[in-house]
Short mmCIF file of C-alpha atoms in Angstrom, two decimals:
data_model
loop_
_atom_site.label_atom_id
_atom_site.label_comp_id
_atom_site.label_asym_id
_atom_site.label_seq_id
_atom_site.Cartn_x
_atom_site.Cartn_y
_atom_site.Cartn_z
CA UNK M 397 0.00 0.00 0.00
CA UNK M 398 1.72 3.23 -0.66
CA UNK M 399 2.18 5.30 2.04
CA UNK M 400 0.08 8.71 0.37
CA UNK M 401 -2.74 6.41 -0.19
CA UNK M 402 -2.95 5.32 3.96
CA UNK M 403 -2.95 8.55 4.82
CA UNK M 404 -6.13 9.32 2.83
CA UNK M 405 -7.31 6.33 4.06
CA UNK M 406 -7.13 7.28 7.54
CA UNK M 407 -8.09 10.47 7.41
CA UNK M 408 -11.42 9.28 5.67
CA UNK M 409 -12.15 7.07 8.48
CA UNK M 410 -12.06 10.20 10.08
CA UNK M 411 -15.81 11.25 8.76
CA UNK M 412 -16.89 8.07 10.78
CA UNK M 413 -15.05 8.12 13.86
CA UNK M 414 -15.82 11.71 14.55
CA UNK M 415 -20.14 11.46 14.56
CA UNK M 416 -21.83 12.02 17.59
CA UNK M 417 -25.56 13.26 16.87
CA UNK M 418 -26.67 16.29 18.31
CA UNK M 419 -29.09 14.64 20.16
CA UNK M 420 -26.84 12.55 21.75
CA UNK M 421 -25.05 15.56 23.61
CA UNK M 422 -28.67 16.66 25.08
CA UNK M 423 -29.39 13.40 25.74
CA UNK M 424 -26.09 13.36 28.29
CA UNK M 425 -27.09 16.66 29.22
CA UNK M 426 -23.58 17.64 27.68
CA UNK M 427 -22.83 21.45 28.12
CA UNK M 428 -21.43 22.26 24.52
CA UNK M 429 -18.31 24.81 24.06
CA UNK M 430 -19.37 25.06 27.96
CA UNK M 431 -22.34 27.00 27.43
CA UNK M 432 -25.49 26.65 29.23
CA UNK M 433 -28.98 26.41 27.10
CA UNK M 434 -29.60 29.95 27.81
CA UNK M 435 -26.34 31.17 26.39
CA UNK M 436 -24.56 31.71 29.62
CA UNK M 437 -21.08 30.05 30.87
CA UNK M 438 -21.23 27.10 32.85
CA UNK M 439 -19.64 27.80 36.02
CA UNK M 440 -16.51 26.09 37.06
CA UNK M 441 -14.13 28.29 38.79
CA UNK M 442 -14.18 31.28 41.36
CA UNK M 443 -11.63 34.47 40.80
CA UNK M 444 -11.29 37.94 42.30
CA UNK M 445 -9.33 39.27 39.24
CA UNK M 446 -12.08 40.28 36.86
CA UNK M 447 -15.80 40.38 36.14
CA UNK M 448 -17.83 40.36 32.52
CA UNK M 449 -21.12 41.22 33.19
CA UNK M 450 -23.45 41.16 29.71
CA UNK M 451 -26.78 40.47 31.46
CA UNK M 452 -28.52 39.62 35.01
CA UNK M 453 -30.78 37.11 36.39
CA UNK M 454 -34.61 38.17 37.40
CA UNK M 455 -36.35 36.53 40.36
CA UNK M 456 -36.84 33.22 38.59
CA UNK M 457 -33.46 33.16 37.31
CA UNK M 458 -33.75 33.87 33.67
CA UNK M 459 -31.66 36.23 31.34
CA UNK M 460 -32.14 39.68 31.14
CA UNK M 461 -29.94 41.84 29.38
CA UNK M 462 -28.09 45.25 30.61
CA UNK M 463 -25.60 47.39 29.48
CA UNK M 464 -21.95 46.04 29.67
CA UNK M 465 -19.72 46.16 32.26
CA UNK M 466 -16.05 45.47 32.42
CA UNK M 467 -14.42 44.79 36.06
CA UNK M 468 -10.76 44.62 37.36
CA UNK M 469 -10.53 43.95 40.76
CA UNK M 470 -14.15 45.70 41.73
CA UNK M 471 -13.37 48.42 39.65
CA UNK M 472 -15.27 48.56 36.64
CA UNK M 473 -13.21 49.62 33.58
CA UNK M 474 -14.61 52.89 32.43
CA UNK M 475 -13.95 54.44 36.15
CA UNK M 476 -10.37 53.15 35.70
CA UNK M 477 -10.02 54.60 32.07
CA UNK M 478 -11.82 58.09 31.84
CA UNK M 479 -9.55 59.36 34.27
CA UNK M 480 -6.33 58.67 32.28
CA UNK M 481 -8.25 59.85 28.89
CA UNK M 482 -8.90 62.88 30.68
CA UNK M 483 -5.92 63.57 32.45
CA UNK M 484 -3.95 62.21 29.04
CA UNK M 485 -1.65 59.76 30.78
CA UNK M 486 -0.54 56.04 29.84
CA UNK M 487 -1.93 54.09 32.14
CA UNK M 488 -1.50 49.87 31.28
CA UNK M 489 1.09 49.85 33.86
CA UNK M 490 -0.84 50.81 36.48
CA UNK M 491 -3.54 48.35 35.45
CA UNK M 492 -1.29 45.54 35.11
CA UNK M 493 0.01 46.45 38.67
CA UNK M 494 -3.67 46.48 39.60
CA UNK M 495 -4.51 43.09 38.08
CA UNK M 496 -1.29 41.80 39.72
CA UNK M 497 -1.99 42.96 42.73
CA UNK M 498 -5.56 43.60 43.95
CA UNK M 499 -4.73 47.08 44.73
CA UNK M 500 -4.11 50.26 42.92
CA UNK M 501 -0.50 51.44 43.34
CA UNK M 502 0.16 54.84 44.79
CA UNK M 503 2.79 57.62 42.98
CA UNK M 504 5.97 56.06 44.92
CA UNK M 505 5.00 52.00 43.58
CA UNK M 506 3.84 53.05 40.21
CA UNK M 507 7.15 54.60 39.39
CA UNK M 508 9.27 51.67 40.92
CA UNK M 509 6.57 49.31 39.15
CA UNK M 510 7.82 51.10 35.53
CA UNK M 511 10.97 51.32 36.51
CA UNK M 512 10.79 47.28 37.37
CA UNK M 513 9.12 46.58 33.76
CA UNK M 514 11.71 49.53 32.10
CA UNK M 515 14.71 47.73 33.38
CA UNK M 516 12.99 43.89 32.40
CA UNK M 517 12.18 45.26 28.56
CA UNK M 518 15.60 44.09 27.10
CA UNK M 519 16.05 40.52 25.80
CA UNK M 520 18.52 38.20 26.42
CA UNK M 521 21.03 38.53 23.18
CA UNK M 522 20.48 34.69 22.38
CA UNK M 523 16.79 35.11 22.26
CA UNK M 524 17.53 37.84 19.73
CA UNK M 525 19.71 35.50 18.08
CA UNK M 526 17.48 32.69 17.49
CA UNK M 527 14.99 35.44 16.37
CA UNK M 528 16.98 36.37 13.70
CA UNK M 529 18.23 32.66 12.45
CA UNK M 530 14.96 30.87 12.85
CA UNK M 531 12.74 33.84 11.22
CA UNK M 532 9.26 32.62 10.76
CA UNK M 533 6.28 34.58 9.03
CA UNK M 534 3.68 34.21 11.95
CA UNK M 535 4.56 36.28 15.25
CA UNK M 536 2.15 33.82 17.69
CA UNK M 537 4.63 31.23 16.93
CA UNK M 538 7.34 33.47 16.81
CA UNK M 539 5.96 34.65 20.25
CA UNK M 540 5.31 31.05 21.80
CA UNK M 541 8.44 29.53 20.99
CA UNK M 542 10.46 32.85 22.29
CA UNK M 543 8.35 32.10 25.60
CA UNK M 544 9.38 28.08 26.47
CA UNK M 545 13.24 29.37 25.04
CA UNK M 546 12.89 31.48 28.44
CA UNK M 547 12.68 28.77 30.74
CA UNK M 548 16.29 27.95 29.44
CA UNK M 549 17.24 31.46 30.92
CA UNK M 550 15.58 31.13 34.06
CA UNK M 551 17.69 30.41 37.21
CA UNK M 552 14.24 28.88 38.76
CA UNK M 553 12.00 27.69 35.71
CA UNK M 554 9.87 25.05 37.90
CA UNK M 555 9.81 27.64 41.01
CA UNK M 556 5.69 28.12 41.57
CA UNK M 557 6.29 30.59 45.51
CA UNK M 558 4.70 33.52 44.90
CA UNK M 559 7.93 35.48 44.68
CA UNK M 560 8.81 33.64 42.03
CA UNK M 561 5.43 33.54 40.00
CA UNK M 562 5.57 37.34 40.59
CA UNK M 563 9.16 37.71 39.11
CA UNK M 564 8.25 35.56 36.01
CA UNK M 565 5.19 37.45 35.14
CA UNK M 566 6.52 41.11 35.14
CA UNK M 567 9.16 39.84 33.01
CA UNK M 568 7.02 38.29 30.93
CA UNK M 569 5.06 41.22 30.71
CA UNK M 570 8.00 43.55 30.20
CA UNK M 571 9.44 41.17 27.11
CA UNK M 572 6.25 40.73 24.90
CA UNK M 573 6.61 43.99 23.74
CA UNK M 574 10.21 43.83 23.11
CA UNK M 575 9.92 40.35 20.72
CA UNK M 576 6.65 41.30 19.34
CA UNK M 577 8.80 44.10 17.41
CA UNK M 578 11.28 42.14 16.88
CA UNK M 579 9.89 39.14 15.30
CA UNK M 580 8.24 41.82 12.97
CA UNK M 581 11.08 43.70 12.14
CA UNK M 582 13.07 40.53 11.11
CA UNK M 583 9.74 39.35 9.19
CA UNK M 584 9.51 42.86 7.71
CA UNK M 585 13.26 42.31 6.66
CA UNK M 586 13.44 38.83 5.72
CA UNK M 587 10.17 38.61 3.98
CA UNK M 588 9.40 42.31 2.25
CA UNK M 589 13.02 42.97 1.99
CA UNK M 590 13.58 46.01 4.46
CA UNK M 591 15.97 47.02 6.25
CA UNK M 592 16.66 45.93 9.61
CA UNK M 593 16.76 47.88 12.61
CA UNK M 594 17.06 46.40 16.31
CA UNK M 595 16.17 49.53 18.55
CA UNK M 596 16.75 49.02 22.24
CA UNK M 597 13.47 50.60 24.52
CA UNK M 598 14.10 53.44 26.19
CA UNK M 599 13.60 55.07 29.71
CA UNK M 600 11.25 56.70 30.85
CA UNK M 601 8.98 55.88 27.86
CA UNK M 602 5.51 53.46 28.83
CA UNK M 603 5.07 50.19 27.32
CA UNK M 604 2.93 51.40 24.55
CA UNK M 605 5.46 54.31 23.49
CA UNK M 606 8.40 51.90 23.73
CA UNK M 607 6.64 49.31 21.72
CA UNK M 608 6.06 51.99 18.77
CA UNK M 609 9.72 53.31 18.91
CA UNK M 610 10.74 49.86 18.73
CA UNK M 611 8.30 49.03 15.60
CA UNK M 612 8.03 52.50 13.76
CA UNK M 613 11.20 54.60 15.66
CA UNK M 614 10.29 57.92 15.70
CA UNK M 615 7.09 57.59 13.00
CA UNK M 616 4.47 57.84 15.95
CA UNK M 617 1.98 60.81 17.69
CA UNK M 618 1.28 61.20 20.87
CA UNK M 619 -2.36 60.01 20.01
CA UNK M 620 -1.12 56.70 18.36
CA UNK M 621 0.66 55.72 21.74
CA UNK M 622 -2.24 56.49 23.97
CA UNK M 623 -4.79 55.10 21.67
CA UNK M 624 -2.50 51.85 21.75
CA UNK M 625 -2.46 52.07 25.71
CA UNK M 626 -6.02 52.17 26.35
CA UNK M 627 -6.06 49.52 23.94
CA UNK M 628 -3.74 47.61 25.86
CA UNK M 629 -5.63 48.16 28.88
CA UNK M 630 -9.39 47.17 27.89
CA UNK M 631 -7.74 43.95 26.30
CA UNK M 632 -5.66 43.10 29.73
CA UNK M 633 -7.96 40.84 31.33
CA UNK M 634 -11.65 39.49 30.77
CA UNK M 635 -12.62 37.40 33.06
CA UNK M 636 -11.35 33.68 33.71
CA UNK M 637 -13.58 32.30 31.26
CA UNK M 638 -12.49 33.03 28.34
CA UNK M 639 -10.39 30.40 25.91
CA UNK M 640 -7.30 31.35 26.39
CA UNK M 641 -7.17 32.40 30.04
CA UNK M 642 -8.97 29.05 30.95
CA UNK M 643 -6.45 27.61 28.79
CA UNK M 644 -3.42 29.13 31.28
CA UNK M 645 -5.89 28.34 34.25
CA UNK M 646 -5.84 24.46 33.46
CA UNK M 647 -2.14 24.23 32.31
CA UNK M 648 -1.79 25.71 35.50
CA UNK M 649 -3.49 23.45 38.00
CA UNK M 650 -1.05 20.97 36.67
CA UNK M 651 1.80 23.08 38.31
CA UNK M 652 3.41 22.72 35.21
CA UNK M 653 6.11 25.71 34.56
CA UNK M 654 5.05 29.15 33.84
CA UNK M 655 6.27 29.15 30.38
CA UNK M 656 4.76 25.83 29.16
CA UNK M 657 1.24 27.42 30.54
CA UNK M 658 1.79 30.76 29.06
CA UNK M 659 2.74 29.39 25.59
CA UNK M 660 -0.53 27.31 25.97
CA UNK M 661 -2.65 30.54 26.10
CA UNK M 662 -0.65 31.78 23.34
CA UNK M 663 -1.88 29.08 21.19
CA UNK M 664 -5.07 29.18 22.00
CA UNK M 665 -5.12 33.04 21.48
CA UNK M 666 -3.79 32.39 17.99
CA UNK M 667 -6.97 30.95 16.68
CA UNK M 668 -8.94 32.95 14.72
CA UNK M 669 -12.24 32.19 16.56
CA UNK M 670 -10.72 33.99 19.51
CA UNK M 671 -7.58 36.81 18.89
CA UNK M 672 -7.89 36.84 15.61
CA UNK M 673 -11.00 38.16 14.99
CA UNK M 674 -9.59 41.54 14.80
CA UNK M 675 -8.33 41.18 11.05
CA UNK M 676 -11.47 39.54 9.74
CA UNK M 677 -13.33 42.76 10.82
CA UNK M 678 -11.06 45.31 9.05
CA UNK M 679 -10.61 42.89 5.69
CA UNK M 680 -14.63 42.97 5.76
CA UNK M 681 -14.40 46.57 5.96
CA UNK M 682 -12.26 47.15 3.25
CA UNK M 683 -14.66 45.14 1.27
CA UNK M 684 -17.71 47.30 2.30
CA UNK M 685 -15.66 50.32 1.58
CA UNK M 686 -15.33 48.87 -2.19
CA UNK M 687 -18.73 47.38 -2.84
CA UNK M 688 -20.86 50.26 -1.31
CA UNK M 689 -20.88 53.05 -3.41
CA UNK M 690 -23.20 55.36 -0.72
CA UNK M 691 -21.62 55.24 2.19
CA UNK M 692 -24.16 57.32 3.80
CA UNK M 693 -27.38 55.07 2.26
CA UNK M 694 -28.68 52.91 4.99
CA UNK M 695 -30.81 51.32 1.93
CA UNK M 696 -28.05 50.39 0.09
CA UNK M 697 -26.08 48.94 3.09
CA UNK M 698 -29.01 47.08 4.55
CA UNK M 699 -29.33 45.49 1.19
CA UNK M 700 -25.79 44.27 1.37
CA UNK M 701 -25.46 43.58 4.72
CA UNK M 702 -28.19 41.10 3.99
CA UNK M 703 -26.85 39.29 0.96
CA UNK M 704 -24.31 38.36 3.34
CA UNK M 705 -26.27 37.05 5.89
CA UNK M 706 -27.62 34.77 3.13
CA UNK M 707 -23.94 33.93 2.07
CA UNK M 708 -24.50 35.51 -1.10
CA UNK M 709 -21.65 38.45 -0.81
CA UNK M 710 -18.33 38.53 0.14
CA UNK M 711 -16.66 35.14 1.78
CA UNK M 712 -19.93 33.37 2.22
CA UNK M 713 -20.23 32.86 5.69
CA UNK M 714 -22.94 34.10 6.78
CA UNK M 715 -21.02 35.99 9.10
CA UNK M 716 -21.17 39.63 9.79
CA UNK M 717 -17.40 39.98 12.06
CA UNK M 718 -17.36 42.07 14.82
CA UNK M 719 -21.09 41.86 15.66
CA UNK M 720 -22.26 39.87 18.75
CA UNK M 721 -20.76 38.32 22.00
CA UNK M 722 -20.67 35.48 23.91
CA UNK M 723 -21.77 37.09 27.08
CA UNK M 724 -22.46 41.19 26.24
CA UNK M 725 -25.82 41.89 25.10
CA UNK M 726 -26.86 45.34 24.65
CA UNK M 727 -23.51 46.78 24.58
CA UNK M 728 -19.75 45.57 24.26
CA UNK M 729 -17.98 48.17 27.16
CA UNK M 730 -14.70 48.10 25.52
CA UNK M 731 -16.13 48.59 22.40
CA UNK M 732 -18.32 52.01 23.93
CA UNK M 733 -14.44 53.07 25.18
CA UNK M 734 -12.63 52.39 21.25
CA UNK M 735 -15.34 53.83 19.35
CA UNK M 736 -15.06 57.03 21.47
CA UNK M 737 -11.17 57.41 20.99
CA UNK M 738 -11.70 56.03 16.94
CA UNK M 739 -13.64 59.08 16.46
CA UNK M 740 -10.54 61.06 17.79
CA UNK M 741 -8.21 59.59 15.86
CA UNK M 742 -9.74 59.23 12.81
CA UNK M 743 -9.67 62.94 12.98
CA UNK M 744 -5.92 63.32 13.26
CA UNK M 745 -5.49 60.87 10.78
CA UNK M 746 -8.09 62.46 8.14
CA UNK M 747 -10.09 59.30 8.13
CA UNK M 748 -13.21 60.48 9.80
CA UNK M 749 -15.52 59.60 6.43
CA UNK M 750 -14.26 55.86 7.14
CA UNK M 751 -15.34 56.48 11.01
CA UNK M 752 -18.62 57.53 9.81
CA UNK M 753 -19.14 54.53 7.78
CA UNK M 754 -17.75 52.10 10.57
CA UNK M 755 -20.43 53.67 12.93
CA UNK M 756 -22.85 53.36 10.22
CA UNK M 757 -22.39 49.50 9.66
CA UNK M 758 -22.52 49.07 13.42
CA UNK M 759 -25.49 50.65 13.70
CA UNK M 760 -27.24 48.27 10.40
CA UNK M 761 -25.11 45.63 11.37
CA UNK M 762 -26.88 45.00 14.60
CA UNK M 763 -30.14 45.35 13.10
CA UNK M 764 -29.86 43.37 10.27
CA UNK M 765 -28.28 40.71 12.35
CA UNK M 766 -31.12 40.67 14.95
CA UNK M 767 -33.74 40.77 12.06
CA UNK M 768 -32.08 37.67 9.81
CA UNK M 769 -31.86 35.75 13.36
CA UNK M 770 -35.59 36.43 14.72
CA UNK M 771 -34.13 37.14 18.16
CA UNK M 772 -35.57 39.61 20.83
CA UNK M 773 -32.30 38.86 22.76
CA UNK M 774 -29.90 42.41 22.13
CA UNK M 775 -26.81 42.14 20.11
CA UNK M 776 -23.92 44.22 20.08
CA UNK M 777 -20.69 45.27 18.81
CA UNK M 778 -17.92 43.76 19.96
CA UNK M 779 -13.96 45.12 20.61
CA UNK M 780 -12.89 43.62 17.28
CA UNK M 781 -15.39 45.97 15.43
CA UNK M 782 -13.27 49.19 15.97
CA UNK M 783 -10.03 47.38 16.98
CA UNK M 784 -8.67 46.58 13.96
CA UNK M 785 -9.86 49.80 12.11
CA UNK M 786 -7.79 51.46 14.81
CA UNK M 787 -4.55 49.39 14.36
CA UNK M 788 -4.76 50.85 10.79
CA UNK M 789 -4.82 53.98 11.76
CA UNK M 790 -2.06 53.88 14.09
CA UNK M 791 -0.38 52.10 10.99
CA UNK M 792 0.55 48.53 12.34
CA UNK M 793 0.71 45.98 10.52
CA UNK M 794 -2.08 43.13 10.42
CA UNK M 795 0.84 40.61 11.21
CA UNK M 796 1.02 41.69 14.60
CA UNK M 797 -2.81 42.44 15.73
CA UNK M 798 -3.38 39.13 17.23
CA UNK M 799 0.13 39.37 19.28
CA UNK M 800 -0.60 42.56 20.42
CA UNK M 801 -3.78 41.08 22.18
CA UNK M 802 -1.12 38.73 23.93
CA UNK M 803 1.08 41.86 24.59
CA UNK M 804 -2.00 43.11 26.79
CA UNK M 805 -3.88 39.58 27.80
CA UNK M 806 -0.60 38.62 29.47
CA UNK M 807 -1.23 40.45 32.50
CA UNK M 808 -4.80 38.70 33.23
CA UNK M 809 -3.07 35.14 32.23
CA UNK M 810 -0.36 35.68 34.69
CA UNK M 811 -2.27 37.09 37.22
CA UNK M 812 -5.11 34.40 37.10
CA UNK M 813 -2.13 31.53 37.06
CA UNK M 814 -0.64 33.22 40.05
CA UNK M 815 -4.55 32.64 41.55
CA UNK M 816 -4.74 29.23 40.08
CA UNK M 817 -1.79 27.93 42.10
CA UNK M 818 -2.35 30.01 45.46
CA UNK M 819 -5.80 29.61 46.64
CA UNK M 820 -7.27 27.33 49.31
CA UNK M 821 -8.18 23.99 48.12
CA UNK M 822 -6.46 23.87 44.69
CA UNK M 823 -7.73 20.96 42.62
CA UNK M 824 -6.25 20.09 38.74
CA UNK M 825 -8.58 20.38 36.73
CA UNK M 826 -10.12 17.79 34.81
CA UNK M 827 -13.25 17.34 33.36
CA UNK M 828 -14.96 14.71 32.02
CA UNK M 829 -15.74 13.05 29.20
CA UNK M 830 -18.62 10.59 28.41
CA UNK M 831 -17.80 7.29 25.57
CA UNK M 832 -20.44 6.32 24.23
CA UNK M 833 -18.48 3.85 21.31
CA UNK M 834 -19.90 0.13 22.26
CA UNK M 835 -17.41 -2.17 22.75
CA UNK M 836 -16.15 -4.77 20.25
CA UNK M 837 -14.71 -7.92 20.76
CA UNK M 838 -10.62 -8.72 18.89
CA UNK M 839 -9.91 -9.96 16.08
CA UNK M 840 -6.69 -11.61 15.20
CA UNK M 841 -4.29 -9.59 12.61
CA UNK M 842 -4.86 -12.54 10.47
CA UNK M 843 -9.01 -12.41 10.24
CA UNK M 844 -8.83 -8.67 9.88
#
C-alpha cells in the first residue's frame, strides 16, 4: 500500500469516527463549548481578578440583558479609564500592577513598578539570536516559541512561591513587547526585503510608546501611543472564562512551569475564533468600503449587509465579524471606550468619512443581524469591530494584531495563574468526558 494512499485512508475514516448526533449531547445533558442552554457560561471556577457582566438574572433566574460592564478587581473599567483619557496619561502599567496585585498602586509603587518593567524590557542577546536565524512569518509562533526558550534562561523555571510567580510574570510582561517588534522587524526584513533595525526601549517611555519606537522609531503621535495604551488596557484581562485564560488556568493546576502554561494561552489566542478576529473585521471593511458606493445610504447597506447574511456576498459565511458576544448583550464596554477614541483619531489621521461609515455599519449591522436571526435577545458590537480599524490607523501591521492582544492579555493570564496555584483547596482540573463507542470484541491480525 503506498504510504500517500494510507494517509487518505485514515483520514477518511475520520468522517466516521468523529459522529456524535446532536441529540446525543442533550441526551447526556452535555454542556457544549461550555455553554449553558440559555447562552450563559457554565460555572466552574471562582476568581477575584475580573468580572464580565453582559446580562442579570430576574427573580426566577432567567436572562435579562443590561448594558456592559467590564471589572478589574471591583473596579469597573470605564472608572479606571476616563480618568487617564482625561488627564492624558498612559496608564496599562498601572492596570497591570492592579490586576497583579488587587490594589491600585500609589505615585511612589507606580514609578518603581515602571521602573521594574523599564529595566525587564531588554532581551537576552540569544533570544535575539534565534529570532533572527529561525525567522518565521507568523509572530504567535514566533511569540510562543520565544516564551518556552525562556525557561532555558531562568535560574528557577519550575519555582511556583509567589515570589517567584511574581518575578516571572513582570518579566514576561516587560518582554512581549520587546519580541513582538522584533519578530516583525526581522519578518519585515526577511520577507518584504527592508531594512533591519534592532532599537533598544528606552527610559522613561511606557510600554505602549516603547513598543512603537521599537516598531516605527520615531514615526508615531502622541495620540497613536495612547490610543494603543487604552487599547492595551481594555484587552488586559476578561474574566477567567475566556479560551485562552482558561487555557493558562488548566495548564496551571497541573503546576506545570510558567512558560509551558503561558505558551498554551498563546496558542489558544492564535486561533482565529478567539484573537484573531480583529483582522477579519477590518478585511470585511475594506470590502464594504469597495462594494458600497453610498456610504451614507442605509438602503443600500441594509441590502448588502443582507446578501451576506444569506452567504451571497463577500466570503460566504454568513457571518457579519465584529457583531455579537458570547456574554455582552446590549452593549460591548470596551467597544463604547474604542469607538469614542476612533472618532478622535480618525480625525488626526483624516479618516473620519471611514469612522462615519464604521459607525454606520454598526449601527445596520446590529439590526440586520437581529432581524435575519428572529431574536428579541440584544446584540452588540464587539472590541474587534473598531479594533482593527484602529490598528490601521495607528499604521501597524495586520501581522502583529493578534500578538498585540497577547502583549495586553498577558497580564490577566499571569495574574489568574498566580490565583490558580495560590488559593485554598487547589484541585487540577479535569473534566470529564462521556464514551459512548460500544465495545467490540478482537480480532486476530490474520481475520482482519
Amino acid at each position: 500500500m503506498k504510504k500517500e494512499y494510507l494517509i487518505y485512508k485514515l483520514s477518511d475514516a475520520v468522517k466516521n469516527t468523529c459522529k456524535i448526533p446532536q441529540e446525543t449531547f442533550q441526551e447526556y445533558g452535555v454542556k457544549r463549548g461550555l455553554r449553558n442552554e440559555d447562552g450563559s457560561g457554565v460555572l466552574v471556577g471562582l476568581t477575584n481578578i475580573g468580572n464580565v457582566v453582559g446580562y442579570d438574572r430576574d427573580k426566577d433566574g432567567k436572562l435579562q440583558p443590561c448594558a456592559g460592564k467590564l471589572f478589574y478587581r471591583g473596579y469597573e473599567v470605564d472608572d479606571l479609564v476616563s480618568p487617564l483619557l482625561k488627564e492624558k496619561r498612559f496608564g496599562f502599567e498601572e492596570i497591570a500592577f492592579l490586576l497583579l496585585s488587587g490594589e491600585l498602586p500609589d505615585k511612589e509603587e507606580l514609578a518603581a513598578f515602571r521602573e521594574l518593567l523599564n529595566d525587564n524590557m531588554p532581551l537576552d542577546h540569544r533570544t535575539i539570536v534565534h529570532i533572527i536565524d529561525l525567522e518565521g512569518s507568523n509572530i504567535m509562533n514566533i511569540l510562543a516559541r520565544c516564551v518556552l526558550e525562556m525557561y532555558t534562561f531562568d535560574p528557577n523555571p519550575d519555582d511556583i512561591s509567589r515570589d517567584n510567580l511574581m518575578r516571572q510574570s513582570i518579566e514576561l510582561i516587560a518582554k512581549f513587547p520587546t519580541i513582538i517588534a522584533y519578530a516583525y522587524n526581522i519578518y519585515r526584513h526577511s520577507v518584504q526585503g527592508q531594512s533591519l533595525h534592532i532599537r533598544y526601549p528606552k527610559e522613561n517611555l511606557s510600554i505602549a510608546e516603547n513598543f512603537l519606537f521599537m516598531l516605527k522609531h520615531n514615526q508615531y503621535t502622541e495620540l497613536d501611543a495612547r490610543t494603543l495604551d487604552l487599547l492595551l488596557i481594555i484587552q488586559a484581562e476578561h474574566g477567567g472564562g475566556n479560551n485562552s485564560t482558561f487555557t493558562v488556568r488548566v495548564t496551571s493546576s497541573t503546576r506545570t512551569d510558567t512558560y509551558s502554561s503561558i505558551a498554551a494561552g498563546i496558542g489558544s489566542l492564535k486561533g482565529p475564533l478567539h484573537g484573531g478576529a480583529n483582522i477579519k473585521v477590518i478585511n470585511m471593511f475594506h470590502h464594504l468600503k469597495e462594494h458600497i458606493k453610498d456610504w451614507k445610504n442605509t438602503d443600500e447597506i441594509d441590502t448588502y449587509l443582507n446578501r451576506m447574511l444569506n452567504k451571497e456576498a463577500y466570503d460566504n459565511t454568513g457571518l457579519i465579524y465584529g457583531i455579537g458576544h458570547a456574554v455582552y448583550t446590549m452593549s460591548d464596554p470596551r467597544a463604547v471606550e474604542l469607538k469614542r477614541l476612533a472618532g478622535e483619531l480618525a480625525t488626526e489621521k483624516g479618516r473620519r468619512e471611514e469612522y462615519d461609515f464604521l459607525c454606520l455599519l454598526e449601527q445596520e449591522g446590529v439590526k440586520s443581524v437581529s432581524a435575519f436571526r428572529k431574536t428579541k435577545k440584544p446584540i452588540c458590537a464587539n472590541l474587534d469591530f473598531y479594533s482593527g480599524f484602529i490598528y490601521e490607523m495607528i499604521g501597524l501591521p495586520q501581522e502583529i494584531y493578534t500578538p498585540i492582544f497577547a502583549m495586553a492579555r498577558i497580564v490577566g493570564w499571569t495574574a489568574h495563574r498566580i490565583e490558580e496555584l495560590n488559593y485554598d483547596g487547589r484541585r487540577i482540573i479535569r473534566p470529564a468526558y462521556k464514551n459512548i463507542q460500544g465495545q467490540k470484541e478482537y480480532q486476530p491480525i490474520d481475520k482482519r
